[in-house]
XYZ file of C-alpha atoms in Angstrom:
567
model
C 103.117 277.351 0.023
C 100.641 274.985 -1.766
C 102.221 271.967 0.131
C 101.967 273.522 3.433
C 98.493 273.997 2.984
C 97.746 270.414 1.617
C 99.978 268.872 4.059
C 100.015 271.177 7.596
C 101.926 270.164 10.167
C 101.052 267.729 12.418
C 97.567 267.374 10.854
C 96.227 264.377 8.183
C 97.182 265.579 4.604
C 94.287 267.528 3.024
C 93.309 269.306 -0.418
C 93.225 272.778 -1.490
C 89.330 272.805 -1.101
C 89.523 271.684 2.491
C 91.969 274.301 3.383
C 89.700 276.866 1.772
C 86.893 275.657 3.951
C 88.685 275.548 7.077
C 90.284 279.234 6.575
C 93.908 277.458 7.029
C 96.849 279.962 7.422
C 100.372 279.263 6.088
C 103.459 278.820 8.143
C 104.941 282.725 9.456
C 108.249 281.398 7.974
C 106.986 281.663 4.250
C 107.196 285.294 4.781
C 104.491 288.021 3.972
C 103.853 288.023 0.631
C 103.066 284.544 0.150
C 100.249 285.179 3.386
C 98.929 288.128 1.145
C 98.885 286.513 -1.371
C 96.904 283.427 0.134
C 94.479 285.798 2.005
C 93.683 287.159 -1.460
C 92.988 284.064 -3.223
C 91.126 282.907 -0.265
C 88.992 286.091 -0.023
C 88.452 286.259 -4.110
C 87.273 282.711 -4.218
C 84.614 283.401 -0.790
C 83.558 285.900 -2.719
C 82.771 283.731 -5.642
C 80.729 281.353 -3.356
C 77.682 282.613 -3.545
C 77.335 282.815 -7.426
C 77.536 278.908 -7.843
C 73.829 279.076 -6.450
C 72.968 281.876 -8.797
C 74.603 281.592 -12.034
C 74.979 278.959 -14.327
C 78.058 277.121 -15.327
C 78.654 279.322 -18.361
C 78.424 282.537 -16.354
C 80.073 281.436 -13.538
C 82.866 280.608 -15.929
C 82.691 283.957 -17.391
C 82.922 285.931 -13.651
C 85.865 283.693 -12.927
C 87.753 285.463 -16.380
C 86.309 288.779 -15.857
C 87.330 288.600 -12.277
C 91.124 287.413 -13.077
C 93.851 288.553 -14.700
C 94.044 284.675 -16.450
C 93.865 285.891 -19.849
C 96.331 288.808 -19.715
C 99.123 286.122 -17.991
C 98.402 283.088 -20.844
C 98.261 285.431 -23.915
C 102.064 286.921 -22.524
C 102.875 283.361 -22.357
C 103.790 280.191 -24.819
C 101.534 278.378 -26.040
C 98.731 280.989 -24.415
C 96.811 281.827 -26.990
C 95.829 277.995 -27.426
C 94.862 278.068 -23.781
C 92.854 281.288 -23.847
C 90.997 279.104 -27.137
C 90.247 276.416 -24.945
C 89.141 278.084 -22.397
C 86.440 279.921 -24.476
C 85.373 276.634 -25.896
C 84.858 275.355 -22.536
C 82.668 278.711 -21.843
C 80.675 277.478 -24.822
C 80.105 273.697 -23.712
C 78.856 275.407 -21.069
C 76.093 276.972 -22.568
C 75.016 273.461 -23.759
C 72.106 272.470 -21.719
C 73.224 268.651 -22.084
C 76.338 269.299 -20.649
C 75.250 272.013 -17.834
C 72.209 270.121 -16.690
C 70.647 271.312 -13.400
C 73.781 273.742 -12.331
C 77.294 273.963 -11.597
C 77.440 270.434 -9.697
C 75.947 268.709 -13.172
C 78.201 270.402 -15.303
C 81.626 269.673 -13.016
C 80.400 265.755 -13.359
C 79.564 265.377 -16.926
C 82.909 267.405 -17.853
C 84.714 265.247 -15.290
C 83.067 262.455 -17.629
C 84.381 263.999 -20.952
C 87.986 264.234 -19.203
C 88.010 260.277 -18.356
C 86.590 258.942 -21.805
C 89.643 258.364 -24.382
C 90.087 260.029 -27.303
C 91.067 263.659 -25.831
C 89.049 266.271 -26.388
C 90.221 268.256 -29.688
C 91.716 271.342 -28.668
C 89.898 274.506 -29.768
C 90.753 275.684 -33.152
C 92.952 278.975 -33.421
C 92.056 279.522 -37.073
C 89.936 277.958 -39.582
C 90.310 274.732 -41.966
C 91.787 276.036 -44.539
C 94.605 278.170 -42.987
C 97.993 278.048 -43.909
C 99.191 276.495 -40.753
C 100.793 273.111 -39.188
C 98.393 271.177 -37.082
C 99.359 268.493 -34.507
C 96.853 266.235 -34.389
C 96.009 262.038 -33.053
C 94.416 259.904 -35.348
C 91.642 260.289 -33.629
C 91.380 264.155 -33.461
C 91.942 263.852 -37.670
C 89.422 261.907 -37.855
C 86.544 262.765 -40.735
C 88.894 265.563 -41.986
C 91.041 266.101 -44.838
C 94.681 267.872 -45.362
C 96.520 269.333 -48.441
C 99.887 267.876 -46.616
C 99.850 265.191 -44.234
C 102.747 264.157 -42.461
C 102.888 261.159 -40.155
C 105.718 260.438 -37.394
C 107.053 257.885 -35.353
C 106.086 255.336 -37.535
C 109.036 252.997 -35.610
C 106.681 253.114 -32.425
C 105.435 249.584 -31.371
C 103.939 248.631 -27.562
C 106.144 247.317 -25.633
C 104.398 244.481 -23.072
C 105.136 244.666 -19.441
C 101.795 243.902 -17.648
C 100.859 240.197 -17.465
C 99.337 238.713 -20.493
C 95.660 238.023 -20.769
C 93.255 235.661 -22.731
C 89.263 234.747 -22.750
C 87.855 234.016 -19.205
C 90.462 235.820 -17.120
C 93.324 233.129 -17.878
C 97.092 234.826 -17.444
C 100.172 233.230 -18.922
C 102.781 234.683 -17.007
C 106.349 233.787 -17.911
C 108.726 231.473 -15.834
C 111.044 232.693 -13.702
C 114.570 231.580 -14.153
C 115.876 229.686 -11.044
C 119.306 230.706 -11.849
C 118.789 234.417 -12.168
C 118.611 234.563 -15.605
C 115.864 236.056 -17.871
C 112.223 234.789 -17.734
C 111.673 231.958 -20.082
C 108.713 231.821 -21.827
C 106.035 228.812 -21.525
C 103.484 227.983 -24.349
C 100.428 229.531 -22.923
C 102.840 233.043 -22.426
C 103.676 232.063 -26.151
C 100.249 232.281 -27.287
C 98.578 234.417 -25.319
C 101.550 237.082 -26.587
C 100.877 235.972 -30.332
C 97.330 236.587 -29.816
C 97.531 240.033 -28.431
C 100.151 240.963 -31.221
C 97.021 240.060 -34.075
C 94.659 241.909 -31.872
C 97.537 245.051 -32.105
C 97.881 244.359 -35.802
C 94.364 244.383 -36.737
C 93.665 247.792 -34.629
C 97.110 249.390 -35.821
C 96.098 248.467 -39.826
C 92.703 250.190 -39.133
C 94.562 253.591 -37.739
C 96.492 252.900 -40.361
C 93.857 253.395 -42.936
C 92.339 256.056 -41.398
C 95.628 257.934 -41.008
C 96.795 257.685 -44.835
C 93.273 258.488 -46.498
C 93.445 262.266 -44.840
C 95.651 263.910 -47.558
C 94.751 264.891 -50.647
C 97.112 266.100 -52.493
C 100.519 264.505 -50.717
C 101.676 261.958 -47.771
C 105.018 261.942 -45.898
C 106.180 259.174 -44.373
C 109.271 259.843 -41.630
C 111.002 256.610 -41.310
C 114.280 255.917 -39.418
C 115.586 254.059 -42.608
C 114.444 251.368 -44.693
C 116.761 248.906 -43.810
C 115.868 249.597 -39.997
C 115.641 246.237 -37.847
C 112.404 247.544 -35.765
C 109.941 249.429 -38.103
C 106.808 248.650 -36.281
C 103.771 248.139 -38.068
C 103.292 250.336 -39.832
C 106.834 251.070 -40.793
C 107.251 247.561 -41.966
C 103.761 248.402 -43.777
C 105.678 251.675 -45.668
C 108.935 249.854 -46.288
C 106.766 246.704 -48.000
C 103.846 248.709 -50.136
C 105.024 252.473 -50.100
C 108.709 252.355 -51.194
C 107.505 250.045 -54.183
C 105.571 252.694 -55.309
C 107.038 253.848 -58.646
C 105.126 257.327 -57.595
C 107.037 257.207 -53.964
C 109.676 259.594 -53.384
C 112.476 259.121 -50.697
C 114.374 262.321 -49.509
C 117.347 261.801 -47.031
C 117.256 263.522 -44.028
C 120.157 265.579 -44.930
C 118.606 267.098 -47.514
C 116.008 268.524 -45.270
C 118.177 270.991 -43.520
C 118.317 274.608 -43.211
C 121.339 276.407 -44.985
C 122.918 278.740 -42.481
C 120.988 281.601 -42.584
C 118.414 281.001 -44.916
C 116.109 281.791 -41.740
C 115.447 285.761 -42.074
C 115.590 287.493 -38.762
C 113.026 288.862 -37.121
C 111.316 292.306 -37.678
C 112.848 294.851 -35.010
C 110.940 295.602 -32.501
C 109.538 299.795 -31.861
C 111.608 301.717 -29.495
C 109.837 301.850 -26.192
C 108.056 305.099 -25.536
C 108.653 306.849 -22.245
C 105.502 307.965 -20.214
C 103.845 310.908 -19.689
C 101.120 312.946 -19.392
C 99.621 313.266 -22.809
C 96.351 312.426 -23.801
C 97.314 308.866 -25.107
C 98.740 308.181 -21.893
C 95.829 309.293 -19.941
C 93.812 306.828 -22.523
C 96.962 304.359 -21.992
C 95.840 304.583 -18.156
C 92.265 304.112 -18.502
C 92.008 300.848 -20.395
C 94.160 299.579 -17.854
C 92.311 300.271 -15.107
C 89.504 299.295 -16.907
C 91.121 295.653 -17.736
C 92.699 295.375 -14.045
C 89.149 296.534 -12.411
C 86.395 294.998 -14.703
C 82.985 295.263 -14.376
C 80.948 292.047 -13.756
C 79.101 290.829 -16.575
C 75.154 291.706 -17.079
C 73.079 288.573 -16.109
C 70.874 287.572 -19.194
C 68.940 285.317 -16.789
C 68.209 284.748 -13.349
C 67.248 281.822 -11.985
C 65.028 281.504 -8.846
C 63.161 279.094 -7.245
C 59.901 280.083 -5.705
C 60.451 280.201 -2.213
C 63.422 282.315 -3.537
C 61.092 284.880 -5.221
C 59.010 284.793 -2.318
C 62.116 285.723 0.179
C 62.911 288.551 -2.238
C 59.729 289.864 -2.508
C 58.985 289.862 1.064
C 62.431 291.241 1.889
C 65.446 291.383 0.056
C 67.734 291.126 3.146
C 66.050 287.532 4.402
C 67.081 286.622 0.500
C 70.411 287.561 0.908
C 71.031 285.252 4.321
C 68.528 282.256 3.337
C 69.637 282.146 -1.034
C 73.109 283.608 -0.715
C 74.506 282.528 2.539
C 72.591 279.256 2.383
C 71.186 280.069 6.376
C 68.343 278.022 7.299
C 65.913 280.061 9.594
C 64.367 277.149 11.326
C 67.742 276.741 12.664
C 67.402 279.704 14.328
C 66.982 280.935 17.934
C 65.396 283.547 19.589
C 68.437 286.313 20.231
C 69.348 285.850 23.900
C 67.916 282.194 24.678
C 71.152 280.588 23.268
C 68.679 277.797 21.842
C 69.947 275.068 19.206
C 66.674 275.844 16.882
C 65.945 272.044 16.946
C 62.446 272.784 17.386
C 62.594 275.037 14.007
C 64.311 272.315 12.685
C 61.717 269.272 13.719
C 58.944 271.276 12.974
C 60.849 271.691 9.238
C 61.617 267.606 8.974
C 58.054 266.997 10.140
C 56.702 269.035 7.395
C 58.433 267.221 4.939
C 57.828 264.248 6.480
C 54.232 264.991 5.796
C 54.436 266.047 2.335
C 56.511 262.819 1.232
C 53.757 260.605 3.216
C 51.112 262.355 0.964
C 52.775 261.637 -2.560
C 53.304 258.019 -1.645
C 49.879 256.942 -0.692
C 47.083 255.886 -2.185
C 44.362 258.217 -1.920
C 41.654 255.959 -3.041
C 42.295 253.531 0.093
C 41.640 256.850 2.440
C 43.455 257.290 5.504
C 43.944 253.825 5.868
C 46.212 254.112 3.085
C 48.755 256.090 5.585
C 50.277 252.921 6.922
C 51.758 251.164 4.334
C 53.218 254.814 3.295
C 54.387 255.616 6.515
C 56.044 251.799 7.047
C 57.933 252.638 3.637
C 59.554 255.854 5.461
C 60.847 253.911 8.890
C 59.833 256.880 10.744
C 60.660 257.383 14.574
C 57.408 255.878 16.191
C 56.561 259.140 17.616
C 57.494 260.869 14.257
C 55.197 258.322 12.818
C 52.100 258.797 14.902
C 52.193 262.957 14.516
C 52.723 262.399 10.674
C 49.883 259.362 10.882
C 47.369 262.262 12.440
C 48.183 265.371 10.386
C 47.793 263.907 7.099
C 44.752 262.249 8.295
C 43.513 265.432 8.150
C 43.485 265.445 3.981
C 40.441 263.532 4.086
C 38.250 265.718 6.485
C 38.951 269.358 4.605
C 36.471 268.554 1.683
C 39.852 267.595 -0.814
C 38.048 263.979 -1.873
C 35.085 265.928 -2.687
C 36.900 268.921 -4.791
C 39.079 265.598 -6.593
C 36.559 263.463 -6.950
C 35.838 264.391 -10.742
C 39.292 263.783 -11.544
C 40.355 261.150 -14.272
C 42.908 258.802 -14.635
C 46.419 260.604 -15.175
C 44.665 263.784 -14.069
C 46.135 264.317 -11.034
C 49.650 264.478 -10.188
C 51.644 265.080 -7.023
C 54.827 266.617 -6.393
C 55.327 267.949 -9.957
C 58.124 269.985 -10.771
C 57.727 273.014 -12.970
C 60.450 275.415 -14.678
C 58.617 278.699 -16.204
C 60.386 280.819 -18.045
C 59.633 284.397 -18.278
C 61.259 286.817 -21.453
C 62.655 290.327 -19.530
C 61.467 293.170 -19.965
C 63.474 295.847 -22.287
C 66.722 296.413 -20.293
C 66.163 293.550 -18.212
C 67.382 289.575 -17.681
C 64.864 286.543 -18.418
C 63.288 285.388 -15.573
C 63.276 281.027 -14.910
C 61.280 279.683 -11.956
C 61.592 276.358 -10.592
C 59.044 275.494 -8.301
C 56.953 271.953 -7.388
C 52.923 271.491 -7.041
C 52.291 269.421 -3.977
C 49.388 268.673 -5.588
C 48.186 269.580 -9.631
C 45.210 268.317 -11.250
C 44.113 268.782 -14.809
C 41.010 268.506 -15.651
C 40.251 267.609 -19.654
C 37.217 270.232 -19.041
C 36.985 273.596 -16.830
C 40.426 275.075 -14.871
C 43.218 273.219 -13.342
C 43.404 272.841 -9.447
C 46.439 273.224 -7.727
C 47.051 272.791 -3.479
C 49.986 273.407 -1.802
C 50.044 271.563 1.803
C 50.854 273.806 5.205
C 51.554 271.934 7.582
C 50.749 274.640 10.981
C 47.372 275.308 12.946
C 47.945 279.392 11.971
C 45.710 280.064 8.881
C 47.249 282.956 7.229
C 46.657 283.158 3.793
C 47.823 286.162 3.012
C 51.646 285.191 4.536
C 51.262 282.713 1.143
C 49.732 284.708 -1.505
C 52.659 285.552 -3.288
C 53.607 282.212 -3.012
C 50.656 280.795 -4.554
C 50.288 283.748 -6.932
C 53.376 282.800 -8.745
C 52.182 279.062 -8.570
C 48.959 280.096 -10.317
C 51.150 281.950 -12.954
C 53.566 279.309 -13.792
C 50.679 276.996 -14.544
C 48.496 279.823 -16.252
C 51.605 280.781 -18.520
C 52.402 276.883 -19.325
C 49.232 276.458 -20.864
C 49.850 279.684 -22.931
C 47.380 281.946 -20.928
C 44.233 280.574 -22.113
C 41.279 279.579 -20.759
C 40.804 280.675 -17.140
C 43.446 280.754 -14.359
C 43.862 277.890 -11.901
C 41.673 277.369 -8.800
C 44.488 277.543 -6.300
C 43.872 276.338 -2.750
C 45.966 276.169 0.368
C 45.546 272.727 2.533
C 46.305 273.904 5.937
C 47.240 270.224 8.259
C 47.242 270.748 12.280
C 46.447 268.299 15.007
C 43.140 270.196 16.155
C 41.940 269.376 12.650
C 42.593 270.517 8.460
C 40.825 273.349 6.549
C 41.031 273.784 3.196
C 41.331 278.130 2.139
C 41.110 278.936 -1.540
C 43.713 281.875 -2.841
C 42.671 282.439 -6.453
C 43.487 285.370 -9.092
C 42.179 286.767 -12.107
C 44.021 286.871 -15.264
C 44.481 290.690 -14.588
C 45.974 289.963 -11.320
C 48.492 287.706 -12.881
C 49.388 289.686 -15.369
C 50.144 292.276 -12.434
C 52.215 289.666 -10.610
C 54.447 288.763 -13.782
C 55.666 292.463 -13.725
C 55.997 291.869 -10.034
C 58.255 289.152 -10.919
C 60.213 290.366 -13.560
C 60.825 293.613 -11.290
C 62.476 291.295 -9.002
C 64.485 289.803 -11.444
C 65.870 292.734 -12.404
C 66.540 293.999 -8.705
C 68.321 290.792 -8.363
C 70.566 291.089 -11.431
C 71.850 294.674 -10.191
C 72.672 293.828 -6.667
C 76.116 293.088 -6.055
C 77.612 290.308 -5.443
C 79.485 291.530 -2.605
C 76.645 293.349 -1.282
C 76.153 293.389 2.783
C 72.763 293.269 4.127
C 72.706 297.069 5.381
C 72.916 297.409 1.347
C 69.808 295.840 0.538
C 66.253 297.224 1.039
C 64.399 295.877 4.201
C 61.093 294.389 3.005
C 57.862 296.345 2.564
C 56.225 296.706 6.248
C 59.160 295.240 7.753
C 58.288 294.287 11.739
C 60.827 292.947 13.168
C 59.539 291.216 16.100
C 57.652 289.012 13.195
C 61.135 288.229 11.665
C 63.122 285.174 12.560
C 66.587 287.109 11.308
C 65.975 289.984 13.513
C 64.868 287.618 16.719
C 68.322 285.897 16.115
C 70.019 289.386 16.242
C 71.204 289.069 12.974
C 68.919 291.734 11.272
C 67.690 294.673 13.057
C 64.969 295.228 10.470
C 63.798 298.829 9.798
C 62.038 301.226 12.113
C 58.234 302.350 11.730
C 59.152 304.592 8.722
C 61.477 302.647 7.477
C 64.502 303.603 8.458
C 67.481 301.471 8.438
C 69.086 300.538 12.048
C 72.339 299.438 11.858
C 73.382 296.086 11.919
């Protein structure tokens, strides 16, 4: 079944992944239960989707175990309980902020990384150091540590050359062919180049060497094939030469290693089954298992948002559930019923940023003659150009100099990325916000300044004041909450012109909006995974001819009072 779907007929040959994406079906002649069993797997890991955005890597992890019955099927299996080890160390490099990094994609790379770079990973350890137990371990994996016993095998191994030989500079002595069919003959660079690469062996194998014998403490087995064996290897040869010598060294045949017949005792018998029924152990029998085959999803310790996130949920948790979950951008959206691309949604959307990335790049002390080196950087349509050129123009004629003009070298920053992270409330996850200031200055005396560009002739600011609210916090709460709260100010940018709106807050109102947040985080945490949007709350004063989801027919909204229509 998995080669049908890598390789389908008639098609190019593709991977698992691609086959998820494209919803492939496998061939009728595999029979039912291996389509059931495909539709599950490809429903479970849909369903999964959506938490690479909102978990990290350690969590994510975690929801794939829960979610499974992985665990049950390795610890029934050999070798399982290593692999169930492993797989909880893995959970734990997880957790490891150097190895996680910004999310899921990060933490796939960097362990990719860990996978590629010799020596293997140790495996996880079942029991501690000094257990009475038989490791199997590389030279490299016993590295730093130290054994009662230590036994080493295969000391008969030696490489065996079959790739071309080569020296300094790239130069390859390759033997001569034999004209007469015979064997390769050697030639004197093949000859030296091979002697050289046999002391570079020698040199590397006496240092394992060294580090392989210094691990015991107490005594060291050699297993050799025989002393008077023709091909030892180096460190055989090694043993045979300085070992055997050894008036301490002991040899023991291998004969003398056996197992009498029957000196193995037999194993303990195992309880009679016990037949099922309804008594109360059986009931309790019946419970964990359901419990184990229908888990509950773990409680999130932390969610993670960014702030145009936040501001989704908070305005309505069902535009948050198509835009964060789902990943559906609304300025690709048409009006229901016009069968429209959305391409103006979408230009307006690149013009925007087209603006904001023309404003970090230039030099504001030139003014807005600064704009055309910045915009010559971008290689901008021309027409792109000239509507970017005259909006952010407009910085200069909203008063923005003026308000700056006090600000001191490495003072003012632009584009400056933020993570805040906010402890939960009793019963509830940590909040972390990542967010960016368009534009953050900070001032060595009186409050910061913060702006956040808009780049539309409607001046709303009340659409934005949760936005800018949790701006003002994240800055207020990274400087510990002392000393007054930012001046926050919106920067509105249209082609009749710029205004400049300030959207401030007291440190009461703050305060305020971190519950606010941290009610939200908790509202996310309980919502399910699998949710549908008819599950979710609309938002608060939800009109939906003002909402792009319910003008694409995909939301319905709520009525006047706030009752659901269906969707």
């Amino acid at each position: 079944a998995l080669l049908c779907l890598c390789h389908p007929p008639g098609a190019d040959p593709q991977g698992l992944a691609q086959a998820l994406a494209l919803g492939a079906d496998l061939p009728l002649w595999l029979g039912t239960q291996q389509q059931a069993r495909w539709r599950a797997s490809r429903d479970w890991l849909e369903g999964l989707r959506p938490l690479v955005r909102r978990r990290q890597p350690a969590q994510l992890l975690e929801c794939l175990v829960e979610s499974t019955d992985l665990l049950p099927v390795w610890l029934g299996t050999w070798g399982g309980e290593q692999r169930a080890a492993n797989l909880r160390k893995l959970i734990e490099l997880a957790r490891d902020p150097r190895l996680s990094g910004a999310g899921v994609a990060d933490f796939t790379r960097r362990l990719q990384e860990m996978v590629d770079q010799p020596p293997e990973d140790a495996q996880a350890a079942l029991m501690g150091e000094e257990a009475p137990v038989v490791r199997l371990m590389t030279i490299h994996q016993a590295k730093g540590l130290e054994f009662q016993v230590v036994a080493l095998a295969d000391l008969a191994f030696r490489p065996r050359h079959t790739a071309p030989l080569l020296g300094p500079g790239g130069v390859m002595g390759q033997k001569a062919p034999d004209p007469l069919g015979g064997p390769a003959r050697p030639t004197p660079l093949s000859q030296a180049l091979l002697a050289r690469q046999r002391a570079v062996e020698e040199a590397e194998a006496a240092r394992l060497f060294y580090v392989a014998v210094t691990r015991a403490r107490e005594r060291l087995v050699f297993c050799l094939h025989g002393a008077a064996a023709p091909d030892q290897g180096y460190w055989g040869r090694w043993v045979g030469q300085y070992v055997l010598p050894d008036p301490l060294a002991q040899v023991i045949p291998a004969q003398n290693l056996e197992l009498a017949p029957g000196s193995a005792t037999a194993p303990p018998a195992l309880p009679a089954p016990v037949e099922a029924g309804s008594g109360p152990q059986d009931r309790q029998a019946q419970e964990i298992i359901q419990r184990c085959l229908r888990p509950q999803p773990p409680a999130l310790a932390l969610v993670s948002e960014s702030v145009s996130g936040l501001e989704d949920w908070l305005a309505c948790p069902r535009r948050h559930f198509f835009t964060r979950r789902l990943g559906l951008d609304t300025a690709w959206l048409a009006p229901a019923g016009q069968g429209g691309s959305g391409l103006g949604g979408a230009g307006a959307t690149a013009l925007g940023s087209a603006v904001h990335r023309v404003l970090e790049i230039t030099d504001l002390a030139q003014g807005p003659a600064g704009l055309e080196p910045a915009l010559a950087s971008l290689d901008l349509a021309p027409e792109l150009a000239g509507q970017v050129h005259l909006l952010a123009a407009g910085w200069w004629d909203c008063g923005l100099p003026g308000l700056l003009a006090a600000a001191g070298p490495g003072e003012l920053a632009r584009e400056q990325g933020f993570c805040l992270l906010l402890p939960g409330q009793p019963g509830g996850p940590d909040v972390e916000l990542i967010g960016e200031f368009d534009l953050l200055v900070r001032p060595a005396q009186g409050p910061a300044l913060l702006v956040d560009y808009k780049v539309t002739a409607e001046v709303a600011p009340d659409k934005y004041r949760a936005q800018m609210a949790i701006y003002s916090l994240a800055l207020w709460r990274g400087q510990g909450a002392q000393g007054p709260p930012p001046r926050a100010f919106l920067c509105y940018l249209a082609q009749s012109g710029a205004r400049l709106v300030e959207v401030s807050f007291t440190p009461e109102q703050l305060e305020r909006w971190q519950g606010r947040v941290l009610q939200a985080g908790r509202a996310m945490a309980a919502s399910q995974v699998q949710a549908r949007p008819l599950d979710l709350p609309a938002g608060e004063g939800c009109l939906p001819q003002a909402c792009a989801l319910a003008r694409a027919g995909l939301c319905a909204g709520a009525g006047p009072q706030g009752a659901d229509v269906k969707f």
